[in-house]
Amino acid sequence: MKSPTVTLALLLALMPTGAQTAAPEPPPENTERPEYRARPLPNDTFNPREKVAEDSPVPFPEDI
């Protein structure tokens, strides 16, 4: 038989808390926040210097 301390610990661990059962509030619709503003693309985007026509097949290593 389990001791009362173990039983109490299990009950407390398995009991849902008020913070977990409450529904979170939706964030305010503030369009002034940075995540709602459109941003231009950066000027330093990657441009490859070499052109690769196609990939050539290579043999699969047999020691794997």
PDB file of C-alpha atoms in Angstrom:
ATOM      1  CA  MET A   1       0.000   0.000   0.000  1.00  0.00           C
ATOM      2  CA  LYS A   2       1.233   3.490  -0.823  1.00  0.00           C
ATOM      3  CA  SER A   3       1.964   5.961   1.890  1.00  0.00           C
ATOM      4  CA  PRO A   4      -0.263   9.056   2.241  1.00  0.00           C
ATOM      5  CA  THR A   5       2.633  11.245   1.113  1.00  0.00           C
ATOM      6  CA  VAL A   6       2.998   9.373  -2.181  1.00  0.00           C
ATOM      7  CA  THR A   7      -0.761   9.451  -2.750  1.00  0.00           C
ATOM      8  CA  LEU A   8      -0.901  13.183  -2.053  1.00  0.00           C
ATOM      9  CA  ALA A   9       2.047  13.827  -4.378  1.00  0.00           C
ATOM     10  CA  LEU A  10       0.377  11.861  -7.185  1.00  0.00           C
ATOM     11  CA  LEU A  11      -2.899  13.721  -6.727  1.00  0.00           C
ATOM     12  CA  LEU A  12      -1.157  17.087  -6.823  1.00  0.00           C
ATOM     13  CA  ALA A  13       0.872  16.121  -9.891  1.00  0.00           C
ATOM     14  CA  LEU A  14      -2.167  14.900 -11.817  1.00  0.00           C
ATOM     15  CA  MET A  15      -4.566  17.680 -10.792  1.00  0.00           C
ATOM     16  CA  PRO A  16      -4.935  20.355 -13.478  1.00  0.00           C
ATOM     17  CA  THR A  17      -4.149  23.879 -12.403  1.00  0.00           C
ATOM     18  CA  GLY A  18      -6.231  26.943 -13.136  1.00  0.00           C
ATOM     19  CA  ALA A  19      -3.552  28.391 -15.412  1.00  0.00           C
ATOM     20  CA  GLN A  20      -3.590  25.323 -17.643  1.00  0.00           C
ATOM     21  CA  THR A  21      -7.369  25.135 -18.036  1.00  0.00           C
ATOM     22  CA  ALA A  22      -7.995  28.831 -18.747  1.00  0.00           C
ATOM     23  CA  ALA A  23      -8.159  29.830 -22.410  1.00  0.00           C
ATOM     24  CA  PRO A  24      -5.434  32.329 -23.382  1.00  0.00           C
ATOM     25  CA  GLU A  25      -6.553  35.746 -24.529  1.00  0.00           C
ATOM     26  CA  PRO A  26      -5.967  36.544 -28.209  1.00  0.00           C
ATOM     27  CA  PRO A  27      -3.261  39.160 -28.810  1.00  0.00           C
ATOM     28  CA  PRO A  28      -4.498  42.700 -29.451  1.00  0.00           C
ATOM     29  CA  GLU A  29      -4.799  43.706 -33.077  1.00  0.00           C
ATOM     30  CA  ASN A  30      -2.250  46.496 -32.910  1.00  0.00           C
ATOM     31  CA  THR A  31      -1.016  47.196 -36.433  1.00  0.00           C
ATOM     32  CA  GLU A  32       1.694  49.540 -35.141  1.00  0.00           C
ATOM     33  CA  ARG A  33       3.732  46.601 -33.867  1.00  0.00           C
ATOM     34  CA  PRO A  34       6.759  45.641 -36.017  1.00  0.00           C
ATOM     35  CA  GLU A  35       5.522  42.122 -36.783  1.00  0.00           C
ATOM     36  CA  TYR A  36       2.445  43.532 -38.545  1.00  0.00           C
ATOM     37  CA  ARG A  37       4.395  45.874 -40.832  1.00  0.00           C
ATOM     38  CA  ALA A  38       5.564  44.795 -44.284  1.00  0.00           C
ATOM     39  CA  ARG A  39       9.335  44.812 -44.676  1.00  0.00           C
ATOM     40  CA  PRO A  40      11.260  45.219 -47.935  1.00  0.00           C
ATOM     41  CA  LEU A  41      13.595  42.452 -49.037  1.00  0.00           C
ATOM     42  CA  PRO A  42      17.230  42.994 -48.049  1.00  0.00           C
ATOM     43  CA  ASN A  43      19.712  44.088 -50.701  1.00  0.00           C
ATOM     44  CA  ASP A  44      22.277  41.468 -49.706  1.00  0.00           C
ATOM     45  CA  THR A  45      20.410  38.375 -50.887  1.00  0.00           C
ATOM     46  CA  PHE A  46      22.486  35.417 -52.080  1.00  0.00           C
ATOM     47  CA  ASN A  47      23.379  35.321 -55.784  1.00  0.00           C
ATOM     48  CA  PRO A  48      25.492  32.320 -56.852  1.00  0.00           C
ATOM     49  CA  ARG A  49      28.555  33.106 -58.959  1.00  0.00           C
ATOM     50  CA  GLU A  50      28.628  29.832 -60.849  1.00  0.00           C
ATOM     51  CA  LYS A  51      25.915  28.115 -62.821  1.00  0.00           C
ATOM     52  CA  VAL A  52      25.457  24.383 -62.400  1.00  0.00           C
ATOM     53  CA  ALA A  53      23.770  22.726 -65.359  1.00  0.00           C
ATOM     54  CA  GLU A  54      22.638  19.597 -63.528  1.00  0.00           C
ATOM     55  CA  ASP A  55      23.674  17.234 -60.814  1.00  0.00           C
ATOM     56  CA  SER A  56      25.749  14.279 -61.889  1.00  0.00           C
ATOM     57  CA  PRO A  57      25.088  10.919 -60.209  1.00  0.00           C
ATOM     58  CA  VAL A  58      27.719   9.443 -57.929  1.00  0.00           C
ATOM     59  CA  PRO A  59      28.017   5.831 -56.781  1.00  0.00           C
ATOM     60  CA  PHE A  60      26.586   5.041 -53.370  1.00  0.00           C
ATOM     61  CA  PRO A  61      29.263   3.978 -50.880  1.00  0.00           C
ATOM     62  CA  GLU A  62      28.990   0.265 -50.248  1.00  0.00           C
ATOM     63  CA  ASP A  63      30.526   0.273 -46.780  1.00  0.00           C
ATOM     64  CA  ILE A  64      27.485   1.875 -45.185  1.00  0.00           C
TER      65      ILE A  64
END
